[in-house]
mmCIF file of C-alpha atoms and ligand atoms in Angstrom:
data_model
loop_
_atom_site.group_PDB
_atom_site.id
_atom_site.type_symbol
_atom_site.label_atom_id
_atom_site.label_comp_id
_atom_site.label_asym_id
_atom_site.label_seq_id
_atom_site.Cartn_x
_atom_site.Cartn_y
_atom_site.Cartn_z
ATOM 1 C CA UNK W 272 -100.692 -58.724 44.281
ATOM 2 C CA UNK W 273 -97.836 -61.333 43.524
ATOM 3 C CA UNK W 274 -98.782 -64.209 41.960
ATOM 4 C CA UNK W 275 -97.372 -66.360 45.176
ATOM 5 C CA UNK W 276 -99.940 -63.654 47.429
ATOM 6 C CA UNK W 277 -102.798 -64.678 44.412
ATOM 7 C CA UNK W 278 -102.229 -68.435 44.377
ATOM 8 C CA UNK W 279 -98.915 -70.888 44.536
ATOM 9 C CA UNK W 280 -99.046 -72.958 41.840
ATOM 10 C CA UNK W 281 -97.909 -76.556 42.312
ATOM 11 C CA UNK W 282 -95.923 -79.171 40.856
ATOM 12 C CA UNK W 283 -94.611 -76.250 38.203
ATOM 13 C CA UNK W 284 -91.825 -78.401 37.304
ATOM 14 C CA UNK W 285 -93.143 -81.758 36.881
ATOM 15 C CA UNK W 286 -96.011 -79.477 34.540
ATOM 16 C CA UNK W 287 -93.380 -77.750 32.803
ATOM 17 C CA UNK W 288 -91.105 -81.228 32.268
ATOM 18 C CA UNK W 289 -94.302 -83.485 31.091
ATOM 19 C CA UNK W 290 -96.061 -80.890 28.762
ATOM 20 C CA UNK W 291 -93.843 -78.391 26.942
ATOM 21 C CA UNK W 292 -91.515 -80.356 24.671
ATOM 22 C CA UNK W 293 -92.844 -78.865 21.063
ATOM 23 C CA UNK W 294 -93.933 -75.316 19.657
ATOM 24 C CA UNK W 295 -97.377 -74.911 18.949
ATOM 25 C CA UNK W 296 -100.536 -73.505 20.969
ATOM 26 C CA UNK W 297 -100.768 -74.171 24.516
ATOM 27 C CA UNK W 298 -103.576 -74.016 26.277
ATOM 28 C CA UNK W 299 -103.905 -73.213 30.223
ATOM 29 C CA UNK W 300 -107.058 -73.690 30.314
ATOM 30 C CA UNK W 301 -107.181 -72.899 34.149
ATOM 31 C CA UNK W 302 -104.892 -69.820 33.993
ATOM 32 C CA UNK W 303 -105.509 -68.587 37.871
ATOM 33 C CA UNK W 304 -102.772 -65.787 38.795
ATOM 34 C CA UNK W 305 -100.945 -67.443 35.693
ATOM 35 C CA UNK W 306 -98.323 -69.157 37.673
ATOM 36 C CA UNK W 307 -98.164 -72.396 35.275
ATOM 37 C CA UNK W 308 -98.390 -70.111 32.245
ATOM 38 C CA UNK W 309 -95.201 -68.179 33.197
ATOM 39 C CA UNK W 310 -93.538 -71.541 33.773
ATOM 40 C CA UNK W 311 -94.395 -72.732 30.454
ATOM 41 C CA UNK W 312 -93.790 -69.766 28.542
ATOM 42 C CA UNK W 313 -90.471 -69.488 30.334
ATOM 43 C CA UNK W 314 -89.943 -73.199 29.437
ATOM 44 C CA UNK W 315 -90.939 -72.508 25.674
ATOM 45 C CA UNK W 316 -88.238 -69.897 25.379
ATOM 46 C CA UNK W 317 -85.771 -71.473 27.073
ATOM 47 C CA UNK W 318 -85.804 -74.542 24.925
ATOM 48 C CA UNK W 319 -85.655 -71.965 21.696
ATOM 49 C CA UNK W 320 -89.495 -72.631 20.782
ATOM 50 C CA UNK W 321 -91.159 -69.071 21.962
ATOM 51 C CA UNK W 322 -91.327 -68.013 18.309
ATOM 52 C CA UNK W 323 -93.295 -70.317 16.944
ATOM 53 C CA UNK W 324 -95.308 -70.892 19.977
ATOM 54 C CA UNK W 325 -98.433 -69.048 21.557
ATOM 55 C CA UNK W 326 -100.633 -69.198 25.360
ATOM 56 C CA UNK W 327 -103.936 -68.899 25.619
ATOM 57 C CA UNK W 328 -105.445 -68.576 28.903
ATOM 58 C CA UNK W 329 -108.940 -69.725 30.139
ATOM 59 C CA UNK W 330 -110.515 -68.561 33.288
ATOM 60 C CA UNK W 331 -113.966 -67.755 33.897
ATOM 61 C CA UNK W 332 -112.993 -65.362 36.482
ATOM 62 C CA UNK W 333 -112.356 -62.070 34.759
ATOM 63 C CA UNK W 334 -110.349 -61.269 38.586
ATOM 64 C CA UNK W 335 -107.873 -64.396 37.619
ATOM 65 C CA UNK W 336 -107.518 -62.925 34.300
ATOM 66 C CA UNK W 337 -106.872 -59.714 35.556
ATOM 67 C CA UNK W 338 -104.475 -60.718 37.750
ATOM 68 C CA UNK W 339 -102.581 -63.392 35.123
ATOM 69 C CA UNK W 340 -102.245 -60.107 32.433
ATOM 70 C CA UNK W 341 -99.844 -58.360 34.973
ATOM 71 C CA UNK W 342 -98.260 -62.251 35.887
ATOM 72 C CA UNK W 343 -97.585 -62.683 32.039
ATOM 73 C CA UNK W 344 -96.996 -58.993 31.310
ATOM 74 C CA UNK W 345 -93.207 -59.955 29.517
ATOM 75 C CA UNK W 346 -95.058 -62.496 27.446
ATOM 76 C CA UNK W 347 -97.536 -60.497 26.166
ATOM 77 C CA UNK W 348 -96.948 -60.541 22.441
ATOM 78 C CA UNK W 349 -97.074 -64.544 23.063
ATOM 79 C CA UNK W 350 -100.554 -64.707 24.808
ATOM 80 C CA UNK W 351 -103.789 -64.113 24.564
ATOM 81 C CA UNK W 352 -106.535 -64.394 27.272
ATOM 82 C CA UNK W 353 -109.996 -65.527 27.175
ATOM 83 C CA UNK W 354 -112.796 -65.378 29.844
ATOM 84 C CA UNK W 355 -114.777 -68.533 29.878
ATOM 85 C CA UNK W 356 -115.622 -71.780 30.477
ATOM 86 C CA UNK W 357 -113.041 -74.495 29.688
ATOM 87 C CA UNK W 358 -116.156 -76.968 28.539
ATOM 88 C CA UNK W 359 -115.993 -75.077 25.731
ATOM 89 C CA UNK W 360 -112.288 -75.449 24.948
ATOM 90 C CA UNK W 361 -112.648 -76.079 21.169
ATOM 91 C CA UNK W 362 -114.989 -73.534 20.098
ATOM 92 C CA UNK W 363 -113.267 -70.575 22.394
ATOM 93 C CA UNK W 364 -109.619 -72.114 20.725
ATOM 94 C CA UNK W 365 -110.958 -72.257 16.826
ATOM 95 C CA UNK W 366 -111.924 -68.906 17.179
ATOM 96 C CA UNK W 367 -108.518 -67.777 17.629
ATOM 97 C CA UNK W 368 -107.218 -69.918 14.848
ATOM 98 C CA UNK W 369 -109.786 -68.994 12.291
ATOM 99 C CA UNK W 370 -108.172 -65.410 12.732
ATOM 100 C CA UNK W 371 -104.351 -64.648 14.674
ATOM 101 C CA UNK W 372 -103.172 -68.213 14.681
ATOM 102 C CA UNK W 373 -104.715 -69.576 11.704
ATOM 103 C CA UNK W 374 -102.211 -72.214 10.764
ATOM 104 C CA UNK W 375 -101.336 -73.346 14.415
ATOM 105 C CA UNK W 376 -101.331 -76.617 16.021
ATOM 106 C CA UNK W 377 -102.713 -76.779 19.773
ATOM 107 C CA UNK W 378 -99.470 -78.647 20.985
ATOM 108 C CA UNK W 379 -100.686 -78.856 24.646
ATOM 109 C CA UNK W 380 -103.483 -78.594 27.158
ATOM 110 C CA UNK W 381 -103.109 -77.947 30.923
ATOM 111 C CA UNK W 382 -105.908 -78.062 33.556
ATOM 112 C CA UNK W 383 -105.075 -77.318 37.159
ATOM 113 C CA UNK W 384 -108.600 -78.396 38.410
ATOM 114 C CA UNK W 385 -110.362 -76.190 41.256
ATOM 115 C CA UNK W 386 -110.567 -73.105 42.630
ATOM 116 C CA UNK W 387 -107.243 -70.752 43.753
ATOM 117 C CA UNK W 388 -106.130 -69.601 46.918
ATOM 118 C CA UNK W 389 -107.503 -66.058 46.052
ATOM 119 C CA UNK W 390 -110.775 -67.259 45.344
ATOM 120 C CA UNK W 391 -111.069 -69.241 48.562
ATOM 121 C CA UNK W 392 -109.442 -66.886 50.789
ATOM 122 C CA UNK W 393 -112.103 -63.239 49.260
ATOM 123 C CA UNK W 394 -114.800 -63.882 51.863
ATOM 124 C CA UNK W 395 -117.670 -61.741 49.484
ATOM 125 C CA UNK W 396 -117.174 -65.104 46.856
ATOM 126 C CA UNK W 397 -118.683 -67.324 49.560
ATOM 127 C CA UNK W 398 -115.897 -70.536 48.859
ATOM 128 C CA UNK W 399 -114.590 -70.779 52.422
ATOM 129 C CA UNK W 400 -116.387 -71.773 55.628
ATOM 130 C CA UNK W 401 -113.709 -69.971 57.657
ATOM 131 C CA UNK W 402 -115.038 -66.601 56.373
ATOM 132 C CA UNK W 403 -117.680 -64.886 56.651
ATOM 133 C CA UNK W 404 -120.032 -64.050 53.629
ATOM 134 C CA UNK W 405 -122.660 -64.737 50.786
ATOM 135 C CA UNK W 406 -123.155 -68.284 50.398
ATOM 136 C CA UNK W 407 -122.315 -67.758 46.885
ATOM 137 C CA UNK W 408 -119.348 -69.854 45.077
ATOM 138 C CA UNK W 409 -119.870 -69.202 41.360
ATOM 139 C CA UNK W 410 -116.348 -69.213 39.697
ATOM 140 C CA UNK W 411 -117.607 -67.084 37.136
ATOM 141 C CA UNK W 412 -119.440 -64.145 39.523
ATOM 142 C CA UNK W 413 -123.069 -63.121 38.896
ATOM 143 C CA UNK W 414 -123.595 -65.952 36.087
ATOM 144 C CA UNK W 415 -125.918 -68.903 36.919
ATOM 145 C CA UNK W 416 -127.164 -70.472 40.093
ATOM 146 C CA UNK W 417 -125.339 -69.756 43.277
ATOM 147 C CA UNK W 418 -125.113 -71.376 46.598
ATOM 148 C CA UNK W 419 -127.805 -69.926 47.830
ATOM 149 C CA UNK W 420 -130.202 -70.747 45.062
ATOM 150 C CA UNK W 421 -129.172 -74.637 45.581
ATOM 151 C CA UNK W 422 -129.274 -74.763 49.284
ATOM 152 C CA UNK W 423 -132.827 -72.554 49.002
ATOM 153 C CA UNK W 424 -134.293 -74.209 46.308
ATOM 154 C CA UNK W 425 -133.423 -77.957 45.476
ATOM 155 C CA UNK W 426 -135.453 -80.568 47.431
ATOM 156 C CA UNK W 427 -133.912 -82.996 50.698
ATOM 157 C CA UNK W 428 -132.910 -85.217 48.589
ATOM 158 C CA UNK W 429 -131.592 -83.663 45.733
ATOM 159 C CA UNK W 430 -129.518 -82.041 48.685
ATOM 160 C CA UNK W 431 -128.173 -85.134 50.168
ATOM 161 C CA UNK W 432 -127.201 -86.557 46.936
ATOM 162 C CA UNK W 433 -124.937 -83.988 46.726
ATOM 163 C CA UNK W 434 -123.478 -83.796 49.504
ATOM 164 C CA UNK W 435 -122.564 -87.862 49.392
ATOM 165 C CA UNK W 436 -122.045 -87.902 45.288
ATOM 166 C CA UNK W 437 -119.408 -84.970 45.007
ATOM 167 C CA UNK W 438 -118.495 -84.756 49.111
ATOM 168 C CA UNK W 439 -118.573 -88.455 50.391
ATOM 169 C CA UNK W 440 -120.074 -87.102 53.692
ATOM 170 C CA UNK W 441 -121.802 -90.022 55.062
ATOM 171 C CA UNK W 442 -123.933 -87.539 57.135
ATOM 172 C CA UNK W 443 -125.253 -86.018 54.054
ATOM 173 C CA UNK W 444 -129.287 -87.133 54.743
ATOM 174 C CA UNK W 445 -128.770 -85.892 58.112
ATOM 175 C CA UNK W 446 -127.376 -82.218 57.225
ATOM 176 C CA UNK W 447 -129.947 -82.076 54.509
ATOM 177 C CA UNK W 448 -132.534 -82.715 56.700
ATOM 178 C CA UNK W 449 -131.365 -79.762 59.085
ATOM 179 C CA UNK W 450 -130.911 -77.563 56.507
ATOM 180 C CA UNK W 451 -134.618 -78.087 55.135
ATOM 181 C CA UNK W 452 -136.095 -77.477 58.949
ATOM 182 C CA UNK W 453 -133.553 -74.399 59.446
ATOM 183 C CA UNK W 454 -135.309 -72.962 55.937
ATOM 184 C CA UNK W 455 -139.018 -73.760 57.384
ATOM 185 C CA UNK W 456 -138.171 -72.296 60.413
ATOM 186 C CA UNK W 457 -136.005 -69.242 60.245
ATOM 187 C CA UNK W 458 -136.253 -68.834 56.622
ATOM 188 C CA UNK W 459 -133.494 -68.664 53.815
ATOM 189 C CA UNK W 460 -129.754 -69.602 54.295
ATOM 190 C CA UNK W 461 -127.701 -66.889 52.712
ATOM 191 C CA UNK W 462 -124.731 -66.631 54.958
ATOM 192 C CA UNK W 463 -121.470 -69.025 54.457
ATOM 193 C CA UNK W 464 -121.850 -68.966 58.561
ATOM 194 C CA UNK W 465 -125.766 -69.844 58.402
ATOM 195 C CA UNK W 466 -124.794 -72.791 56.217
ATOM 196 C CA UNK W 467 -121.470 -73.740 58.788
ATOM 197 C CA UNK W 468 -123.719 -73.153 62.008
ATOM 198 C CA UNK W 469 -126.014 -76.470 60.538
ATOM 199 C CA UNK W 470 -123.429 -78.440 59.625
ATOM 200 C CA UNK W 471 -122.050 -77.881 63.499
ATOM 201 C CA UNK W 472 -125.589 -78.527 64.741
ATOM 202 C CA UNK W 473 -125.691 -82.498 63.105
ATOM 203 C CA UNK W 474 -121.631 -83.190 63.298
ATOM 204 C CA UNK W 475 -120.821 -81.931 66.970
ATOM 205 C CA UNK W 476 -117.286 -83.924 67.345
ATOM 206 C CA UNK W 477 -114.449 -81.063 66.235
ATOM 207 C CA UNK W 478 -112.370 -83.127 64.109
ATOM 208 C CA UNK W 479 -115.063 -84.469 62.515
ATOM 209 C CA UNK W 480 -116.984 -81.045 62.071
ATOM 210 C CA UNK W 481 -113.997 -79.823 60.089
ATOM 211 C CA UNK W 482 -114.069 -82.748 57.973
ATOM 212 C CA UNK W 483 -117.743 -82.419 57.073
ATOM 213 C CA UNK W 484 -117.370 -78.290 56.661
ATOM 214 C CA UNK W 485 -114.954 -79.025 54.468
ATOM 215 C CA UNK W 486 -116.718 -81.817 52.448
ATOM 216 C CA UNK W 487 -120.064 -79.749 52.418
ATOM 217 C CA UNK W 488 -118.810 -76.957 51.119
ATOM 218 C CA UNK W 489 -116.543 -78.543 48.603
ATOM 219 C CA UNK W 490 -119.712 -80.818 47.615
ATOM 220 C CA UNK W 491 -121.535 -77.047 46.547
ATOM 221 C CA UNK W 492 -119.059 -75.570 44.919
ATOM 222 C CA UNK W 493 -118.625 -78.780 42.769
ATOM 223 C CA UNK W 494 -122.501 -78.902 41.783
ATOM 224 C CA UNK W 495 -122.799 -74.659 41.848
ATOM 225 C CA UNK W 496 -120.378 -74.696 39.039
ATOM 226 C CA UNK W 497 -120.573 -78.211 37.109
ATOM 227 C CA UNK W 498 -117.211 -79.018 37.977
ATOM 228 C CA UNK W 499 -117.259 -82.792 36.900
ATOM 229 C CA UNK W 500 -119.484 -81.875 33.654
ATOM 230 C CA UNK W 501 -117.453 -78.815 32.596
ATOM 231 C CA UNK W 502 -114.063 -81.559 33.066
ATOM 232 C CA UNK W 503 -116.094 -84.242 31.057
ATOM 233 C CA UNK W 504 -116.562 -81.738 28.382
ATOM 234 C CA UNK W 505 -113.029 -80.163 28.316
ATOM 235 C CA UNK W 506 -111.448 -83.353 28.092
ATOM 236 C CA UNK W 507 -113.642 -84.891 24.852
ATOM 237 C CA UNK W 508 -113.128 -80.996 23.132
ATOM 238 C CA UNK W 509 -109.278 -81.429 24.395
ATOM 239 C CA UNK W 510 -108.666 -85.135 23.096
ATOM 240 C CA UNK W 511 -110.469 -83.899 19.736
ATOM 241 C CA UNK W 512 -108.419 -80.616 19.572
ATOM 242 C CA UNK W 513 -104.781 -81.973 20.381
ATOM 243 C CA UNK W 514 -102.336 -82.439 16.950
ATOM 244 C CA UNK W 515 -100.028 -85.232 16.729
ATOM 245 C CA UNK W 516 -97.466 -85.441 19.682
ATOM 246 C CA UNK W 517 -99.495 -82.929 21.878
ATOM 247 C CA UNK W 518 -100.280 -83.819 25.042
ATOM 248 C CA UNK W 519 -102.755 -82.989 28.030
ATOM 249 C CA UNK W 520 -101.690 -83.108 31.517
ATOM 250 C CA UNK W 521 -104.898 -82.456 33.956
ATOM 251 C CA UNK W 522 -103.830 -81.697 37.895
ATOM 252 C CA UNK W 523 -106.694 -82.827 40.037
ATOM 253 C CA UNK W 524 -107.149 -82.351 43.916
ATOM 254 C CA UNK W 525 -110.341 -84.555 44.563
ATOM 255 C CA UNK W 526 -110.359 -88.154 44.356
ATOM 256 C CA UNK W 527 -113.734 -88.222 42.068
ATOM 257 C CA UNK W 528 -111.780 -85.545 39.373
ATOM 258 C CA UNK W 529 -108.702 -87.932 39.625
ATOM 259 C CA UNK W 530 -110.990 -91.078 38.914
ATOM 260 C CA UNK W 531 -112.722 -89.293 35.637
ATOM 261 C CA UNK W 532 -109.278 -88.210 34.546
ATOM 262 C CA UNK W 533 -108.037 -91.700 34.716
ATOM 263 C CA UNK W 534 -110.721 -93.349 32.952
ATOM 264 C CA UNK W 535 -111.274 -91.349 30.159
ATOM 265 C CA UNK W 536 -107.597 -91.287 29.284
ATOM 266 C CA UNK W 537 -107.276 -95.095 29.526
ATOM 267 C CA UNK W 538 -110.376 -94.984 27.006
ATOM 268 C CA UNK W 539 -109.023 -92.760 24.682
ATOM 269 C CA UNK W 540 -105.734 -94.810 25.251
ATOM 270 C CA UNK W 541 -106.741 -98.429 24.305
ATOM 271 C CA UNK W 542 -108.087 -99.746 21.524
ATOM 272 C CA UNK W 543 -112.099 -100.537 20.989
ATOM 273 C CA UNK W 544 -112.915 -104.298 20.422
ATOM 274 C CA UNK W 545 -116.732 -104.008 20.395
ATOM 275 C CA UNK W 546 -118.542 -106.129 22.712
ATOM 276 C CA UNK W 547 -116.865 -109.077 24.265
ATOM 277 C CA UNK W 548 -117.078 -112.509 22.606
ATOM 278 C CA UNK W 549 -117.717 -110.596 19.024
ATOM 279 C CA UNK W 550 -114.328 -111.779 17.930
ATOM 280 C CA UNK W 551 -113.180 -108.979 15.737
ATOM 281 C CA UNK W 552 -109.850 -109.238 13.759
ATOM 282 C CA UNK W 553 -109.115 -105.626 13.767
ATOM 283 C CA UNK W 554 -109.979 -103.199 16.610
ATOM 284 C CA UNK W 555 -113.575 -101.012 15.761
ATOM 285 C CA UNK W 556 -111.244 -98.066 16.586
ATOM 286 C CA UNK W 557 -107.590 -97.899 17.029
ATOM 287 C CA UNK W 558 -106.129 -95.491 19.890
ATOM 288 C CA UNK W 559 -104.787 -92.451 18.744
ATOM 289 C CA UNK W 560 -103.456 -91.907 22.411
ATOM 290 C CA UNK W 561 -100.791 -93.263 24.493
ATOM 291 C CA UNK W 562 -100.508 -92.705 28.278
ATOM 292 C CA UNK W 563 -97.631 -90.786 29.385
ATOM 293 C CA UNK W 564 -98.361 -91.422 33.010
ATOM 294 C CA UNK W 565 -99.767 -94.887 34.105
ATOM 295 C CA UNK W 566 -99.919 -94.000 37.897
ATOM 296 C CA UNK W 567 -100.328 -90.122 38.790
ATOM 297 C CA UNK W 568 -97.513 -87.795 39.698
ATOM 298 C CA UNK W 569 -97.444 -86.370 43.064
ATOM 299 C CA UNK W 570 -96.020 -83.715 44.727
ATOM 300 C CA UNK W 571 -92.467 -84.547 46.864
ATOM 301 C CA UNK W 572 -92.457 -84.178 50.155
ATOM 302 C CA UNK W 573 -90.564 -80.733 50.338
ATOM 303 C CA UNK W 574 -93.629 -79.152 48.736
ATOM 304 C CA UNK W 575 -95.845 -80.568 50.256
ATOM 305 C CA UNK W 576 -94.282 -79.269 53.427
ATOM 306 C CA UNK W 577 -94.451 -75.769 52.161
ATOM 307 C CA UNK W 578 -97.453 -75.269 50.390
ATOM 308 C CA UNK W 579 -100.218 -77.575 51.995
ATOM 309 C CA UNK W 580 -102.469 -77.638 48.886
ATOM 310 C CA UNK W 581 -99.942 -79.584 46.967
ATOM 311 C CA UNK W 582 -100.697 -82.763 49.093
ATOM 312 C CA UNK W 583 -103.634 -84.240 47.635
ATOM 313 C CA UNK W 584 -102.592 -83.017 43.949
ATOM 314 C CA UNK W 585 -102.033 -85.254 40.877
ATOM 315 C CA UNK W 586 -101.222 -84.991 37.732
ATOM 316 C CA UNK W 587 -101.878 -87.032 34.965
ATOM 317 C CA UNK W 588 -100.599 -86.879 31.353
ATOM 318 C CA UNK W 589 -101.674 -87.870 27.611
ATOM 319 C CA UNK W 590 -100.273 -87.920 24.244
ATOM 320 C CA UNK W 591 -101.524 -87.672 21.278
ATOM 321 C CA UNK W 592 -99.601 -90.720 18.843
ATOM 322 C CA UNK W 593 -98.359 -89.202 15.670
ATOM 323 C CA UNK W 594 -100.842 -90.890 13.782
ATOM 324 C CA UNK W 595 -103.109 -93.970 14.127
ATOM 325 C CA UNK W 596 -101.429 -96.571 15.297
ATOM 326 C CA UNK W 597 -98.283 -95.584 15.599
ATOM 327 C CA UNK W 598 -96.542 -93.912 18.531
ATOM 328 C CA UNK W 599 -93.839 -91.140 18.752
ATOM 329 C CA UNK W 600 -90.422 -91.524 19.665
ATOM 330 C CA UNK W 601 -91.007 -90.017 22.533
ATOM 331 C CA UNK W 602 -93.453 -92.263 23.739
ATOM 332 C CA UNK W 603 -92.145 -93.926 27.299
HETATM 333 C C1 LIG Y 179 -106.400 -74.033 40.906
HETATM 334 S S1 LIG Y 179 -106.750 -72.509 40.134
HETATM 335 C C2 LIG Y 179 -105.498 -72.413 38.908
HETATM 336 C C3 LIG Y 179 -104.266 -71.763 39.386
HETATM 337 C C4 LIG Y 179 -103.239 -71.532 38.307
HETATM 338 N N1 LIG Y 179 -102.744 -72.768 37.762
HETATM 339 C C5 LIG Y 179 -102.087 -70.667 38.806
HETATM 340 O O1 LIG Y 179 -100.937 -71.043 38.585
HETATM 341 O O2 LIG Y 179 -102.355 -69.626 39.397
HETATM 342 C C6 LIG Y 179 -108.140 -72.913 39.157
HETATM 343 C C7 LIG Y 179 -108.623 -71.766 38.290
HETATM 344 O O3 LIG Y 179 -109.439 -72.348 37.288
HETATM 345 C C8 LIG Y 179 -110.604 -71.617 37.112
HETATM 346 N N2 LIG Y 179 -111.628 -72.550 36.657
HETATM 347 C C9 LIG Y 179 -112.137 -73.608 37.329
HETATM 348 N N3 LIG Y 179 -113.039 -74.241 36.574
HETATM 349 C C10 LIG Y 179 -113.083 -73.583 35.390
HETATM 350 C C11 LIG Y 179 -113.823 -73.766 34.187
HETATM 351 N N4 LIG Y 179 -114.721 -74.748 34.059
HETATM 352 N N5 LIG Y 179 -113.596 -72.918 33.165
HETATM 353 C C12 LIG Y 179 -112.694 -71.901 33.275
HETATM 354 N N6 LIG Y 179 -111.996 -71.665 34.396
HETATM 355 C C13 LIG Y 179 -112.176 -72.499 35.446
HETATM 356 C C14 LIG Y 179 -110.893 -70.988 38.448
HETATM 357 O O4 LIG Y 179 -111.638 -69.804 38.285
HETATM 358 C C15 LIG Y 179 -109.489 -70.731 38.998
HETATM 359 O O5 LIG Y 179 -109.053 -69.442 38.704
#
């Protein structure tokens, strides 16, 4: 499969143009089909830093890493791949640079936030209310609690909390409550079509039944795989891994994603004063970060026209200062 056929990565130039400006270890900590990989390794050797420069590529879904080997195939020497969760960026990194890159700085971190086109559009993984199959949605297959478990096992409320916390569907009491009857009365949901027939059966206007589908299903996939917990994580390991002048750029496609993104940078990005009124002469903690990006970067409007999923993406970038205090020439 081509990696367009796999997924189409976006924004690969604004990526490539905000991240890759040093050698060192980059991380792709969402490596997909590998489409922003190949753009940055491409980028590293066109700007003369391949040499001294390495990939490593995170995916919990050994089918994603499968499919980025062939994708990177003429980088191969300059990558290595890892299957596993990106909460755990430091420990699955140090491991590599206790042995093979012992000496290496990570110079960047990318995370393109989500699932990809492939996983949505394989009907057995359960993403996608448009196909039929097991209501399933576990990035990594077979490990943990699927869709199935939550929408079997968690309680009314626990359900609707979900479904207004990480889908904003103000019906989300209502389609809990149906789904709680449907499981006393026919027994358990297992089907991604069981699941879309109740979410039809409370939101009956079309436009608006898309909507919800959509948010419903996003809302499980979200809390199936602790996708705001595994981001918290990666982005406290990634701040703490980064060297001087390094940078993180996180693409996120959900409004709640963007929000955590943009808070925790401006944390790590401003110095701490204590509590107000305290009247410090010197900061508790200085900011060893600068923001590259104030506002996101979006897609333009020609890619959004071609590949749909680019229209709610942005992209948000970091940079380590080169040390306390003081920030690198580069800094804009
Ligand atoms: C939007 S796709 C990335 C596409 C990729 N940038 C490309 O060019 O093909 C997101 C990928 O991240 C993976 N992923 C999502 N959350 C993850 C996590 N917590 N740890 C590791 N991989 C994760 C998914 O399995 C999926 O393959």
């Amino acid at each position: 499969m081509g990696k367009e056929a796999y997924h189409r990565p976006v924004m690969v130039r604004e990526v490539v143009a905000w991240l890759v400006r040093h050698s060192g270890i980059y991380i792709d900590g969402t490596l997909g089909g590998g489409g922003h990989s190949l753009a940055i390794l491409q980028a590293l050797r066109d700007k003369g830093l391949e040499k001294r420069s390495f990939l490593i590529g995170i995916d919990q879904d050994s089918f994603a890493i499968a499919e980025a080997e062939k994708t990177l195939v003429s980088f191969r020497e300059r990558t290595r791949f890892v299957q596993g969760n990106f909460r755990e960026v430091a420990g699955l990194v140090n491991a590599l640079r206790e042995n093979e890159l012992r000496g290496m700085e990570v110079t960047g971190i990318f995370l393109d936030l989500g699932v990809s086109s492939f996983q949505i559009d394989t009907s057995e993984r359960g993403f996608s209310y448009l196909r039929s199959g097991p209501l399933d949605m576990r990035m990594e297959p077979g490990e943990g609690q699927s869709a199935t478990d939550i929408v079997n096992t968690f309680e009314e409320r626990e359900l609707a909390d979900i479904f207004f916390r990480f889908g904003e569907e103000k019906k989300s009491r209502k389609i809990a409550s149906a789904i709680c009857s449907w499981r006393n009365e026919r027994g358990m949901i297992t089907g991604t079509q069981e699941l879309a027939d109740i979410v039809r059966s409370v939101v009956s206007v079309p436009d608006q039944q898309i909507k919800s589908l959509s948010r419903i299903f996003q809302a499980l996939r979200i809390a199936v795989n602790d996708e705001l917990g595994a981001l918290e994580e990666a982005l406290k390991e990634g701040a703490a891994s980064l060297s001087p002048q390094g940078r993180i750029a996180v693409m996120s496609y959900h409004s709640i994603e963007d929000r955590m993104v943009k808070h925790y940078f401006r944390t790590l990005a401003t110095d701490d004063w204590g509590p107000k009124g305290v009247g410090l002469r010197e900061p508790l903690h200085k900011a060893v970060f600068t923001l590259v990006t104030r506002k996101p970067l979006i897609a333009g409007d020609d890619e959004v026209n071609e590949n749909p999923r680019a229209r709610s993406a942005k992209l948000r970038v970091i940079e380590r200062k080169m040390y306390s205090g003081e920030v690198s020439e580069s800094d804009s």
